[in-house]
């Protein structure tokens, strides 16, 4: 596609519910990143994939957060037992390779009620 | 204390004004500096990228880095209403992937006609 595509754009979850957020990177991009952006804050790094390998997950806030990219293309960020503090915009970015500019998607706005 | 500090504003200026946006950082490992623009409900888009201390100009935008004082700036000349957005400074350490960034909080800018 023309850009990074994320779905759904908006998600409302009840506290304790599991959610899955999808990212379709730009075709051919091998690097993929997830960020969390709380209201009024800058994005914060969560995790990074090079193809299907998750090379850095240092930003994942707890073991309730899990990301995968099994075939090196589409990625899913899963949050188990959602809490109110998980409410944020989740941004996905992709780049052609490790040394290229990363392009961001529009994000998924998650609201936990 | 956050590794990158940015005044959140908001900043409101008349059309045609010169805008100055600033960030400070604390980690000497940060070697690369970027400015992103984020429109409401959109993902960040890269505006400027610089490595060395000094100025870099691109049209109406000038990025300035002072590594000795750990201070980065973005100047916007002849500001336009279409420049109204949140401006995020971002940094990354040497040797890390281009997509693993540390962002400031963002400054909300409004340019009124």
Coordinates of C-alpha atoms in Angstrom, one line a residue:
Chain A
X1 CA 0.0 0.0 0.0
X2 CA 0.9 3.7 -0.1
X3 CA 1.6 3.9 3.6
X4 CA 1.5 2.1 6.9
X5 CA -2.0 1.0 7.6
X6 CA -3.3 0.3 11.1
X7 CA -6.6 -1.2 12.2
X8 CA -8.9 -0.7 13.9
X9 CA -8.6 3.1 14.0
X10 CA -10.5 3.2 17.3
X11 CA -11.0 0.5 19.9
X12 CA -13.0 0.7 23.1
X13 CA -12.3 -2.2 25.5
X14 CA -13.7 -3.0 28.9
X15 CA -11.2 -3.3 31.6
X16 CA -9.9 -6.9 31.7
X17 CA -10.6 -7.5 28.0
X18 CA -7.9 -8.7 25.6
X19 CA -7.3 -6.6 22.5
X20 CA -5.3 -7.1 19.3
X21 CA -4.1 -4.2 17.2
X22 CA -2.9 -4.8 13.6
X23 CA -0.2 -3.1 11.5
X24 CA 0.3 -3.5 7.8
X25 CA 3.7 -1.9 7.0
X26 CA 4.7 -0.4 3.7
X27 CA 5.4 -3.2 1.2
X28 CA 9.0 -4.3 1.3
X29 CA 9.9 -2.7 4.6
X30 CA 11.8 -5.1 6.8
X31 CA 11.9 -3.0 10.0
X32 CA 8.8 -2.4 12.0
X33 CA 8.3 -0.5 15.3
X34 CA 5.5 -0.1 17.8
X35 CA 5.1 3.1 19.9
X36 CA 2.6 4.1 22.6
X37 CA 1.5 7.7 22.7
X38 CA -0.5 8.8 25.8
X39 CA -2.7 11.8 25.6
X40 CA -0.6 15.0 25.5
X41 CA 2.7 13.1 25.4
X42 CA 5.2 12.1 22.8
X43 CA 5.4 8.6 21.4
X44 CA 7.3 6.0 23.5
X45 CA 9.1 3.1 22.0
X46 CA 7.6 -0.3 22.7
X47 CA 9.3 -2.9 20.4
X48 CA 11.2 -3.4 17.1
X49 CA 11.2 -6.2 14.5
X50 CA 13.6 -6.9 11.8
X51 CA 11.7 -9.2 9.5
X52 CA 10.1 -11.7 11.8
X53 CA 12.7 -11.4 14.5
X54 CA 11.8 -9.3 17.5
X55 CA 15.1 -7.7 18.2
X56 CA 14.2 -5.2 20.9
X57 CA 11.2 -5.4 23.3
X58 CA 12.7 -3.2 26.0
X59 CA 9.8 -0.7 25.9
X60 CA 7.0 -3.1 26.5
X61 CA 5.5 -1.9 29.9
X62 CA 4.5 -5.3 31.2
X63 CA 4.1 -9.0 30.4
X64 CA 0.5 -8.2 29.4
X65 CA 1.9 -6.7 26.2
X66 CA 2.9 -9.0 23.4
X67 CA 3.9 -8.4 19.8
X68 CA 4.4 -10.7 16.9
X69 CA 5.3 -10.6 13.2
X70 CA 5.3 -14.2 12.2
X71 CA 5.9 -13.9 8.4
X72 CA 7.9 -10.7 8.5
X73 CA 5.1 -8.5 7.2
X74 CA 1.9 -7.8 9.2
X75 CA 2.4 -7.3 12.9
X76 CA 0.0 -7.6 15.8
X77 CA 0.3 -6.0 19.2
X78 CA -1.7 -7.8 21.8
X79 CA -2.6 -6.5 25.2
X80 CA -4.1 -8.9 27.7
X81 CA -6.3 -8.0 30.6
X82 CA -6.4 -4.3 29.6
X83 CA -6.1 -1.6 32.3
X84 CA -7.2 2.0 32.2
X85 CA -3.6 3.1 32.0
X86 CA -3.3 1.3 28.7
X87 CA -5.5 3.9 27.1
X88 CA -3.4 5.6 24.4
X89 CA -2.7 5.8 20.7
X90 CA -0.7 2.9 19.5
X91 CA 1.5 3.9 16.6
X92 CA 3.2 1.5 14.1
X93 CA 6.1 2.6 11.9
X94 CA 8.1 0.8 9.3
X95 CA 11.3 1.4 7.4
X96 CA 13.0 -0.1 4.4
X97 CA 15.9 -1.3 6.5
X98 CA 17.6 -0.5 9.7
X99 CA 19.3 2.6 8.4
X100 CA 16.3 4.2 6.7
X101 CA 13.7 6.7 7.8
X102 CA 10.7 5.2 9.6
X103 CA 7.2 6.1 8.3
X104 CA 4.4 6.2 10.8
X105 CA 0.8 5.0 10.5
X106 CA -2.2 7.0 11.8
X107 CA -2.4 4.9 14.9
X108 CA -5.1 3.0 16.8
X109 CA -6.7 4.9 19.6
X110 CA -7.4 2.5 22.5
X111 CA -9.8 3.5 25.2
X112 CA -10.2 1.2 28.2
X113 CA -13.4 1.8 30.2
Chain B
X1 CA 13.2 13.3 34.6
X2 CA 12.7 12.5 31.0
X3 CA 15.6 12.1 28.7
X4 CA 14.2 14.6 26.3
X5 CA 12.4 17.7 27.6
X6 CA 10.1 19.8 25.5
X7 CA 7.8 22.7 26.5
X8 CA 4.3 21.5 25.6
X9 CA 3.0 25.1 25.0
X10 CA 0.5 25.7 23.6
X11 CA 2.0 28.3 21.4
X12 CA -0.2 30.6 19.4
X13 CA 1.3 33.0 16.8
X14 CA -0.1 35.2 14.0
X15 CA 0.5 34.2 10.4
X16 CA 3.9 35.3 9.1
X17 CA 5.6 35.1 12.5
X18 CA 8.8 33.4 13.2
X19 CA 8.3 30.4 15.5
X20 CA 11.0 29.0 17.8
X21 CA 10.6 25.5 19.2
X22 CA 13.1 24.0 21.6
X23 CA 14.1 20.8 23.4
X24 CA 16.9 19.7 25.8
X25 CA 18.2 16.3 26.2
X26 CA 20.3 14.7 28.9
X27 CA 21.8 11.5 27.4
X28 CA 25.2 12.1 25.7
X29 CA 24.7 8.9 23.7
X30 CA 22.1 10.7 21.6
X31 CA 23.8 11.5 18.3
X32 CA 21.0 12.1 15.8
X33 CA 18.2 14.6 16.1
X34 CA 14.9 14.9 14.3
X35 CA 11.8 17.1 14.2
X36 CA 8.5 15.6 13.5
X37 CA 5.1 17.2 12.8
X38 CA 1.9 15.6 13.9
X39 CA -1.4 16.8 12.8
X40 CA -4.5 15.9 14.9
X41 CA -5.4 12.2 14.7
X42 CA -2.5 11.5 12.3
X43 CA 0.9 9.8 12.8
X44 CA 4.1 11.8 13.1
X45 CA 5.9 12.8 9.8
X46 CA 9.6 13.6 9.6
X47 CA 10.4 17.3 8.9
X48 CA 14.1 17.6 9.6
X49 CA 17.0 15.2 10.4
X50 CA 20.4 16.3 11.5
X51 CA 23.5 14.7 13.0
X52 CA 26.1 17.4 13.6
X53 CA 26.0 20.6 15.7
X54 CA 25.1 23.6 13.7
X55 CA 22.2 24.6 11.4
X56 CA 20.3 22.8 8.7
X57 CA 17.9 24.6 6.5
X58 CA 15.0 23.3 4.4
X59 CA 12.7 25.9 3.0
X60 CA 11.0 27.8 5.8
X61 CA 12.4 25.4 8.4
X62 CA 15.8 25.6 10.1
X63 CA 17.0 22.9 12.6
X64 CA 19.7 23.9 15.0
X65 CA 21.7 21.5 17.3
X66 CA 24.1 22.5 20.0
X67 CA 25.6 19.2 21.4
X68 CA 27.8 21.1 23.9
X69 CA 24.7 22.3 25.7
X70 CA 22.4 19.4 24.6
X71 CA 19.9 21.8 23.1
X72 CA 18.0 21.5 19.9
X73 CA 15.8 24.0 18.1
X74 CA 13.4 24.3 15.2
X75 CA 12.7 27.7 13.6
X76 CA 9.8 28.2 11.3
X77 CA 9.9 31.4 9.2
X78 CA 6.8 33.0 7.6
X79 CA 4.5 30.7 9.6
X80 CA 1.3 29.6 7.9
X81 CA -2.0 28.4 9.3
X82 CA -1.2 25.0 7.7
X83 CA 1.8 24.8 10.1
X84 CA -0.7 24.4 13.0
X85 CA 0.2 21.0 14.5
X86 CA 2.1 19.4 17.3
X87 CA 5.9 19.5 16.8
X88 CA 7.9 16.7 18.3
X89 CA 11.6 16.6 18.8
X90 CA 13.2 13.2 18.7
X91 CA 16.6 11.7 19.2
X92 CA 18.4 8.4 18.8
X93 CA 21.6 7.0 20.0
X94 CA 24.4 6.0 17.6
X95 CA 24.4 2.4 16.5
X96 CA 20.6 2.0 17.0
X97 CA 18.1 1.5 14.3
X98 CA 16.7 4.7 12.7
X99 CA 13.3 3.8 14.0
X100 CA 14.1 3.5 17.7
X101 CA 13.6 7.1 18.8
X102 CA 13.2 9.0 22.1
X103 CA 10.6 11.7 21.7
X104 CA 9.9 14.9 23.6
X105 CA 6.4 15.7 24.8
X106 CA 5.5 17.7 21.8
X107 CA 4.7 21.4 21.4
X108 CA 1.2 22.4 20.2
X109 CA 1.4 25.2 17.7
X110 CA -1.4 27.3 16.4
X111 CA -0.9 29.8 13.6
X112 CA -3.9 32.1 13.3
X113 CA -4.7 34.1 10.1

